[in-house]
Short mmCIF file of C-alpha atoms in Angstrom, two decimals:
data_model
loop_
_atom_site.label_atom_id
_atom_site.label_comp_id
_atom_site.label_asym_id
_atom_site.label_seq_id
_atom_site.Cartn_x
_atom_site.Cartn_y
_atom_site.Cartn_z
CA UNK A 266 -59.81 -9.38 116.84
CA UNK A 267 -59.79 -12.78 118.56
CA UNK A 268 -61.36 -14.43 115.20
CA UNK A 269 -59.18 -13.02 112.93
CA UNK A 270 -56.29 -14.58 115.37
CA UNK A 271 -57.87 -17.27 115.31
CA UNK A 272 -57.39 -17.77 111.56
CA UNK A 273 -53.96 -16.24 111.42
CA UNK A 274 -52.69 -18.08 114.03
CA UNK A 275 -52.66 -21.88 112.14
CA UNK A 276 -51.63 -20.05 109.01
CA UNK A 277 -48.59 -19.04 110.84
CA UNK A 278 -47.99 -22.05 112.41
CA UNK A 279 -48.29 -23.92 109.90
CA UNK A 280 -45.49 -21.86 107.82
CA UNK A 281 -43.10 -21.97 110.75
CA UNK A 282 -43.61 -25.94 110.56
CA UNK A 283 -42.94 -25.46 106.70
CA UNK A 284 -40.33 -23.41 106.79
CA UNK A 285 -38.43 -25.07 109.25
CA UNK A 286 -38.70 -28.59 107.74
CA UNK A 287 -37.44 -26.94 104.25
CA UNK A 288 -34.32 -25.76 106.44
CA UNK A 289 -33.86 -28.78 107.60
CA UNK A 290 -33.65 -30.32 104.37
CA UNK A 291 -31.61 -28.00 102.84
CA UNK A 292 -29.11 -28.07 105.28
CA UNK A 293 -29.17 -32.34 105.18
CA UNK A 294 -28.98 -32.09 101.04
CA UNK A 295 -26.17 -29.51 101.50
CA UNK A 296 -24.40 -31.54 103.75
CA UNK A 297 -24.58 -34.38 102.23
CA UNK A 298 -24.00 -32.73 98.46
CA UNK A 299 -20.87 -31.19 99.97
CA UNK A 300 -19.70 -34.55 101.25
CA UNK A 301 -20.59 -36.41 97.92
CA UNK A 302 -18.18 -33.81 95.89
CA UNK A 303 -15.28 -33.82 98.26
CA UNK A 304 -15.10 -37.53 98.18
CA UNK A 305 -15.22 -37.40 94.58
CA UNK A 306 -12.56 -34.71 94.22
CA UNK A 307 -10.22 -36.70 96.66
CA UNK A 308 -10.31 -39.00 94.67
CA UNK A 309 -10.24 -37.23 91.76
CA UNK A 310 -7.02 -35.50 92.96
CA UNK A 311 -5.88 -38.97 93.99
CA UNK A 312 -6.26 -40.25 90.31
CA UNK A 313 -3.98 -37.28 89.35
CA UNK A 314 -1.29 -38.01 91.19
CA UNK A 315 -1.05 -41.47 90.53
CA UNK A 316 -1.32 -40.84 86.90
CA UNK A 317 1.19 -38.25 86.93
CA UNK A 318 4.03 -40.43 88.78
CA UNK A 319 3.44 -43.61 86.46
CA UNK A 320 3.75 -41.19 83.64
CA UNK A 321 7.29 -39.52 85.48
CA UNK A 322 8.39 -43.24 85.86
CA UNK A 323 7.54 -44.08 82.39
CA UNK A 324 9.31 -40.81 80.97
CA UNK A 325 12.07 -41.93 82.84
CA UNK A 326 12.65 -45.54 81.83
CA UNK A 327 11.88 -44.43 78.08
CA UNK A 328 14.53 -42.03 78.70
CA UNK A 329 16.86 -44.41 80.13
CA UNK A 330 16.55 -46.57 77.33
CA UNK A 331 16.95 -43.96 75.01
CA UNK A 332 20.01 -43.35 76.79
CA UNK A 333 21.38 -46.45 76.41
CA UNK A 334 20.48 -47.15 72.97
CA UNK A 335 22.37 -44.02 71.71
CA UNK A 336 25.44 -45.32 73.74
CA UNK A 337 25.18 -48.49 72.17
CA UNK A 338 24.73 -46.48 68.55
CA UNK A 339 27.71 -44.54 69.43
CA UNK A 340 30.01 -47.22 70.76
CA UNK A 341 28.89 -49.51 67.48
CA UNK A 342 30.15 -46.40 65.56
CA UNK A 343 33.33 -45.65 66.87
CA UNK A 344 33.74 -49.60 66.35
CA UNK A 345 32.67 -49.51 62.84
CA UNK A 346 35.01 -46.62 62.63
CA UNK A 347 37.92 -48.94 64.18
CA UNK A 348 37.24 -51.69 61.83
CA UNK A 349 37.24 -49.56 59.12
CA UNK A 350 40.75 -48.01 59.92
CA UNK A 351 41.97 -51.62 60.71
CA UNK A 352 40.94 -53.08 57.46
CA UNK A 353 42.18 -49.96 55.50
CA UNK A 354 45.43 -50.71 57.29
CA UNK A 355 45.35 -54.44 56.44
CA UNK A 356 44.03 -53.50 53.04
CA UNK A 357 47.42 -50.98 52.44
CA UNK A 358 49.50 -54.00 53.80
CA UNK A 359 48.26 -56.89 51.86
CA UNK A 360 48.52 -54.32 48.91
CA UNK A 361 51.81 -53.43 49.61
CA UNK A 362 53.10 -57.18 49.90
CA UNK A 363 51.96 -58.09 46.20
CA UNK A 364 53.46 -54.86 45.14
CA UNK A 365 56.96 -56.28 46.49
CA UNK A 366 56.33 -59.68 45.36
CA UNK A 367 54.96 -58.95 42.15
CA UNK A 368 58.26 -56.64 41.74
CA UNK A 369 60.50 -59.60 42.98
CA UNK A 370 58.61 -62.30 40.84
CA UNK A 371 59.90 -59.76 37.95
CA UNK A 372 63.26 -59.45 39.14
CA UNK A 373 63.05 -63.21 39.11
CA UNK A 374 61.76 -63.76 35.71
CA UNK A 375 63.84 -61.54 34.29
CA UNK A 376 67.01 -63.14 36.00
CA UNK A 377 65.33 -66.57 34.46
CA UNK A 378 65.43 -64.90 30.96
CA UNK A 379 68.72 -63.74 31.38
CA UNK A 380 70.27 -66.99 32.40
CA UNK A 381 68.44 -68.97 29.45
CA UNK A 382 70.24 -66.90 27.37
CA UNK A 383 73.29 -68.15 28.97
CA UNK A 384 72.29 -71.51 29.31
CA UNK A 385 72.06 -71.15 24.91
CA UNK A 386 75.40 -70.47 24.78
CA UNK A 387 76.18 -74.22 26.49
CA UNK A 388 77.46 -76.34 23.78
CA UNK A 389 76.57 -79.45 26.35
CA UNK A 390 72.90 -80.31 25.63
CA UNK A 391 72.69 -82.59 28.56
CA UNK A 392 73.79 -80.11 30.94
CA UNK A 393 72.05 -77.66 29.26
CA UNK A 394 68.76 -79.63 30.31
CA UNK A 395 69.26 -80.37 33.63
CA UNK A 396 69.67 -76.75 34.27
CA UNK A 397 66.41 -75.42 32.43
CA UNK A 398 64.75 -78.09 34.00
CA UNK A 399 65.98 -76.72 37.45
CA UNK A 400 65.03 -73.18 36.59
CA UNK A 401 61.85 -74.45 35.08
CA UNK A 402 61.16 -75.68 38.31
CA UNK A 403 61.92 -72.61 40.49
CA UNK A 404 60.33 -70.66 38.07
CA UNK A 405 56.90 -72.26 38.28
CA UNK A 406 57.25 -72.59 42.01
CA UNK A 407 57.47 -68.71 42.41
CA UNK A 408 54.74 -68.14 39.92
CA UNK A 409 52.23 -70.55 42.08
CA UNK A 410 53.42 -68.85 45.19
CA UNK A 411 52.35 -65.37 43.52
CA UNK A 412 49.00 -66.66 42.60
CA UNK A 413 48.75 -68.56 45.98
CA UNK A 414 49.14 -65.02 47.84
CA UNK A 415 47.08 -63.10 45.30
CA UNK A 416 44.17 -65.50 46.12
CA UNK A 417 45.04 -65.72 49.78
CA UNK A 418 44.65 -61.74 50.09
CA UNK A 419 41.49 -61.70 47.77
CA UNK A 420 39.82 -64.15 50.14
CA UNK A 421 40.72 -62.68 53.33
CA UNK A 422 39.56 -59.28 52.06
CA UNK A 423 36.05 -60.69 51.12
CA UNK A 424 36.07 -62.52 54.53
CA UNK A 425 36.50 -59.62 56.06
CA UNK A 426 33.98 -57.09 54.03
CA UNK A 427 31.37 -60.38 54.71
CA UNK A 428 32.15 -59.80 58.68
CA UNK A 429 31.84 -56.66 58.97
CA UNK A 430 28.81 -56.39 56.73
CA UNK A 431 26.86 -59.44 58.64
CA UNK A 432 28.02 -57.24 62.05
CA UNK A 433 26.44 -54.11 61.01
CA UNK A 434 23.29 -55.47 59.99
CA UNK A 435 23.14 -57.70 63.42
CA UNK A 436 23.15 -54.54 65.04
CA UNK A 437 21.02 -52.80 62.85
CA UNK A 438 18.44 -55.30 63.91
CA UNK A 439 18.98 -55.09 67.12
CA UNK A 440 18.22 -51.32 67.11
CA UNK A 441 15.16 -51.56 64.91
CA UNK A 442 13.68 -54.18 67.46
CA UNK A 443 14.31 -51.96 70.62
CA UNK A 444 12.57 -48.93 68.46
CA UNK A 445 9.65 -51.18 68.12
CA UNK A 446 9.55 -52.44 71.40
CA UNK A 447 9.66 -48.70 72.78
CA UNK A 448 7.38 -47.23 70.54
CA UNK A 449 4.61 -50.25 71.39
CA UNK A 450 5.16 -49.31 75.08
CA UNK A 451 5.07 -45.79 74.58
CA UNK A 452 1.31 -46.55 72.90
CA UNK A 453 0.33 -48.84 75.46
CA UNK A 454 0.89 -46.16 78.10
CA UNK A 455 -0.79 -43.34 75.73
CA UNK A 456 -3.64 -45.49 75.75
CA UNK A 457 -4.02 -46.06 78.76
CA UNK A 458 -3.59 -42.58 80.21
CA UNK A 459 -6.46 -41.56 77.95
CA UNK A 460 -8.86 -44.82 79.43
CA UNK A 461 -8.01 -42.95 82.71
CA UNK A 462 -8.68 -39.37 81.46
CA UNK A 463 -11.93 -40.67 80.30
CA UNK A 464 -12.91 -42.19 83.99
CA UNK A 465 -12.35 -38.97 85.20
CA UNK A 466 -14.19 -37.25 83.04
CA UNK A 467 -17.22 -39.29 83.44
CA UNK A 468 -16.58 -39.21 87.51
CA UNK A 469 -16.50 -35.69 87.49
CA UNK A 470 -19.67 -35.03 85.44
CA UNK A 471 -21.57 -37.70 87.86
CA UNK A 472 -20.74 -35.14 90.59
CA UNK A 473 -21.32 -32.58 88.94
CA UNK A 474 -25.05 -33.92 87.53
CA UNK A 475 -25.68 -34.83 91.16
CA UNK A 476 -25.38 -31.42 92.98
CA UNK A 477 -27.46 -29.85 89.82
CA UNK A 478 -29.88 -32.72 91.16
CA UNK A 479 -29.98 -31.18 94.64
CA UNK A 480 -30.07 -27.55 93.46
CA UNK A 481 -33.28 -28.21 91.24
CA UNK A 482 -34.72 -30.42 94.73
CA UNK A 483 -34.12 -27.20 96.54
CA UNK A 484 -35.64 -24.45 93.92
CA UNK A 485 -38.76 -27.00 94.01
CA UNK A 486 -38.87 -27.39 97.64
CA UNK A 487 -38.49 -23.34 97.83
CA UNK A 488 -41.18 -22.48 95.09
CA UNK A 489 -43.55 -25.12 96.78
CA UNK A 490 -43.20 -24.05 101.04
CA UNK A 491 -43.50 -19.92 99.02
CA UNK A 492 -46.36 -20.94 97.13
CA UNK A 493 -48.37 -23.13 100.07
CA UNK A 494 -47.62 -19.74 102.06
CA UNK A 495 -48.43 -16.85 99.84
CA UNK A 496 -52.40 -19.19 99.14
CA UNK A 497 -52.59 -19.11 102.63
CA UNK A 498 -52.50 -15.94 103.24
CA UNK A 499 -54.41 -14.67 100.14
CA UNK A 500 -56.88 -17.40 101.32
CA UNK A 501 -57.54 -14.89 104.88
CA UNK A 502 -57.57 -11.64 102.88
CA UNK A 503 -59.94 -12.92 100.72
CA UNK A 504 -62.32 -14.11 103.62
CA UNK A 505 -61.96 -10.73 105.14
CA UNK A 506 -63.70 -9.18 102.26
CA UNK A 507 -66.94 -11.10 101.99
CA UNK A 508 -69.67 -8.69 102.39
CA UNK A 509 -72.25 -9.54 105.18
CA UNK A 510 -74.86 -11.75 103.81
CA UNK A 511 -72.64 -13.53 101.39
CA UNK A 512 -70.93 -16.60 100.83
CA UNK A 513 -67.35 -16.99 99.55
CA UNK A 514 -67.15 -19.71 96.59
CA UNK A 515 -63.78 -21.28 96.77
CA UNK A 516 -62.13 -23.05 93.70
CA UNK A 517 -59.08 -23.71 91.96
CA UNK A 518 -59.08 -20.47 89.63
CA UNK A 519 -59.76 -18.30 92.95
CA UNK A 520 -62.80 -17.32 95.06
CA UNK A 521 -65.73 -15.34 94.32
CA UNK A 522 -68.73 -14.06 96.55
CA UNK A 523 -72.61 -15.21 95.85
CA UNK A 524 -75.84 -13.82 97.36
CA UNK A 525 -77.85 -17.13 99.47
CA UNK A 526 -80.72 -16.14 97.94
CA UNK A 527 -79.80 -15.04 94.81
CA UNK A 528 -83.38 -15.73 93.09
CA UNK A 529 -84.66 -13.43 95.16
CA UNK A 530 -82.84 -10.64 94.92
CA UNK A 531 -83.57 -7.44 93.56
CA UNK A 532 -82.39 -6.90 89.85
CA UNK A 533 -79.99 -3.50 90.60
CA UNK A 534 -78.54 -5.99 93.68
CA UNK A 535 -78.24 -8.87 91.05
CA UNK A 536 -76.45 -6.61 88.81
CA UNK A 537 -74.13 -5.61 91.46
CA UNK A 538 -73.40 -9.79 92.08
CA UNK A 539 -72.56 -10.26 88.50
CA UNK A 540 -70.12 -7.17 88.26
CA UNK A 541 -68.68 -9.20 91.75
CA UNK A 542 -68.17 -12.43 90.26
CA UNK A 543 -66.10 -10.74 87.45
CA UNK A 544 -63.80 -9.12 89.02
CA UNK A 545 -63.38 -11.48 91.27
CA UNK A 546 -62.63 -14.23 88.26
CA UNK A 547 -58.87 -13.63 87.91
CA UNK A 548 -57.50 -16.31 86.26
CA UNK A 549 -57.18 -16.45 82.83
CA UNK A 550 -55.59 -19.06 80.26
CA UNK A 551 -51.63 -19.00 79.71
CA UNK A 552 -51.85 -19.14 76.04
CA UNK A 553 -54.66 -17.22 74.36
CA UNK A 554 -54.93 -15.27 77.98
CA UNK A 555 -59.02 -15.52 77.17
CA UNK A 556 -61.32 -14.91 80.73
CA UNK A 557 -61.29 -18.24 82.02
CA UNK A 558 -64.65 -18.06 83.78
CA UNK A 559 -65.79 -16.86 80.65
CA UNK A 560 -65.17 -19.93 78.65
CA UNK A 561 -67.31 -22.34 80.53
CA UNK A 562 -66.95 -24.60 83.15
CA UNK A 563 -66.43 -27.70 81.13
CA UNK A 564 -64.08 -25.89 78.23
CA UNK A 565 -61.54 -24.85 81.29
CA UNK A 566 -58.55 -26.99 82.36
CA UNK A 567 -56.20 -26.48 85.30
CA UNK A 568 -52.96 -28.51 85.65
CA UNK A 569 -51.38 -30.23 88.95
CA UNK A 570 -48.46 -27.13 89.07
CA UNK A 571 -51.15 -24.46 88.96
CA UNK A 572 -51.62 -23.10 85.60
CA UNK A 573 -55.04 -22.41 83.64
CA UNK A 574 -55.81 -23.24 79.93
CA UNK A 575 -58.42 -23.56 77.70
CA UNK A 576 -59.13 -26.60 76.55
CA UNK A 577 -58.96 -26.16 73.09
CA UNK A 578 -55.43 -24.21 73.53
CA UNK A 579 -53.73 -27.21 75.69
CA UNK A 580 -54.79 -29.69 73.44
CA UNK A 581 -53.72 -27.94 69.82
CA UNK A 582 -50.22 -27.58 72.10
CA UNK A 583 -50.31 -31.43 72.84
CA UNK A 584 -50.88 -32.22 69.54
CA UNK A 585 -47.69 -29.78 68.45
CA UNK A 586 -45.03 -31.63 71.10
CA UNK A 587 -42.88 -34.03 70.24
CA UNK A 588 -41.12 -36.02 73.01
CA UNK A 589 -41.73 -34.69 76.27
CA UNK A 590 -45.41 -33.12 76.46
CA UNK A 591 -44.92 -30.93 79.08
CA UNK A 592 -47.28 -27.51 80.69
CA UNK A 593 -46.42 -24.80 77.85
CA UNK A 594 -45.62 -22.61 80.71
CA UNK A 595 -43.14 -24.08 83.39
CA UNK A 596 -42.81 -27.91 81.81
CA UNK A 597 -43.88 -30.09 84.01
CA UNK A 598 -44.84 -33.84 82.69
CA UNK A 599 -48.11 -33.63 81.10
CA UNK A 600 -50.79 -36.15 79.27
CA UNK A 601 -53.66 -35.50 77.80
CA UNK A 602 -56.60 -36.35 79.92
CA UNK A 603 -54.24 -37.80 82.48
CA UNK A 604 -54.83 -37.06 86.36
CA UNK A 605 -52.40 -33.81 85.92
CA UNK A 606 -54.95 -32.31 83.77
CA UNK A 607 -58.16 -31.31 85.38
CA UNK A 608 -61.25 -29.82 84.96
CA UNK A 609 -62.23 -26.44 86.14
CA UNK A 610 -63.39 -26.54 89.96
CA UNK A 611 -61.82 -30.10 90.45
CA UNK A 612 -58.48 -29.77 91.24
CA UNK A 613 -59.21 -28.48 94.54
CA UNK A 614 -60.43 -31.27 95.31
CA UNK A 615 -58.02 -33.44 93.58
CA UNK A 616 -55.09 -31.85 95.27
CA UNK A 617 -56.36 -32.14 98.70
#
């Protein structure tokens, strides 16, 4: 009883001390995992809000300016309107003053006509001339008057279409350049929200990539402190079982029992040893699952995370992978004849 607590007793002691160093570490990681992402979504949040209030004030001048470039559309309007009414008003009175002075330059002529005629019937031909000469006169004064207001109105309509058109397309231009100058604004801050959408984006999958860094630190912590245990103990039960007069051969595919004096020993008794040392050779290779202690000593291969191949089998699969050559079983970073792949019966050794 005392020897077997003996040997139980540093087993568990020494998985205590395990265990309660992976604690330790997994409460430190998870601290400082939960610290890493909080910081990261403050600021995250942070970002948000930001973004979202230079976007409101950016709404809100573009909608400001809107504003007041469809009062300034509507107020050039109802003056366009105005003008329009004006001139049509100026138009129908300029009209209606040639009207009346074309009508009184008729009355005028025809009064001219009708006092020739008189004048014909003077048998004075000096006086006679003197007075044609006068109406001559008056005559060709009213007609250049006529023309002088005909051309006057012409030119003061065209002066006023010309005004009105070189107005319009002022403001025209006007308009088209505060379009341009909102739209290129409107782009600049479209771009720029997306640079910023982006840096969050990338922010949040560095997080994100760093607690799936601690998780997969934990699981191989976890599966390491288990496995370290679980040989342990197997290690004891095994030990326990060794007839009397045996020895217990220890290596890395599992332990099996031999006679001292094994030359010597009887052949039913020799028998009995074989039959021994094969059931007590578990192991057998992960890919063509053939009896490892079977294949020979040489032919065998054990990797660093605990797995048994052939050697024929993990080199075919080497020679398949492209990229990362990992162990066909769990993936770990492997190289042919590299210090992660071992012999049979060295990586005992090589591991301690």
């Amino acid at each position: 009883m005392l020897k077997m607590l003996t040997v139980i007793l540093p087993v568990v002691v020494g998985a205590t001390t395990v265990i309660h160093d992976y604690i330790s570490r997994k409460k430190s990681e998870e601290k400082a995992a939960a610290t890493l992402i909080q910081s990261m979504m403050r600021g995250y949040i942070s970002r948000k809000k930001s973004e979202e209030m230079a976007v409101a004030e950016k709404e809100k001048a573009a909608a400001t300016l809107i504003q007041s470039m469809m009062r300034g559309y509507i107020s050039r309007k109802k003056s366009e309107e105005m003008a329009v009414a004006e001139k049509s008003e100026k138009e129908k009175a300029l009209a209606d003053k040639l009207r009346q002075t074309k009508d009184d330059v008729s009355m005028l002529t025809k009064k001219v006509i009708e006092v020739l005629r008189e004048l014909d019937k003077f048998h004075n031909t000096a006086a006679k001339k003197i007075a044609w000469k006068k109406l001559r006169t008056a005559y060709l004064e009213v007609k250049k008057r006529v023309e002088y207001l005909d051309e006057s109105m012409n030119s003061a309509c065209a002066k006023f279409n010309e005004g009105a058109l070189e107005k319009a397309k002022h403001e025209e231009q006007q308009a088209q350049a505060l379009w341009k100058s909102l739209v290129e604004d409107l782009s600049d801050q479209h771009m720029e929200l997306v640079d910023k959408a982006k840096q969050t984006d990338h922010d949040l999958y560095e997080a994100t990539r760093a607690m799936k860094d601690v998780m997969f630190i934990k699981i191989r912590l976890m599966c390491g402190i288990y496995g370290r245990i679980t040989k342990q103990d197997y290690d004891v039960a095994m030990k326990k079982q060794c007839p009397p007069g045996f020895g217990l051969a220890e290596g890395s595919m599992g332990f099996g029992f031999y006679y001292r004096d094994s030359p010597n020993l009887p052949r039913d008794l020799q028998e009995d040893w074989q039959y021994i040392q094969d059931v007590a050779c578990i192991p057998e290779c992960s890919i063509c699952l053939a009896d490892a202690c079977r294949v020979g000593e040489r032919e065998v291969i054990e990797t660093l995370c605990g797995h048994v191949f052939c050697n024929d089998c993990i080199s075919d699969h080497m020679k398949r992978t492209i990229g990362n050559k990992g162990c066909p079983m769990c993936r770990e970073p492997l190289e042919i004849l590299s210090e992660e792949i071992l012999p049979y019966g060295w990586s005992r050794y090589k591991l301690e």
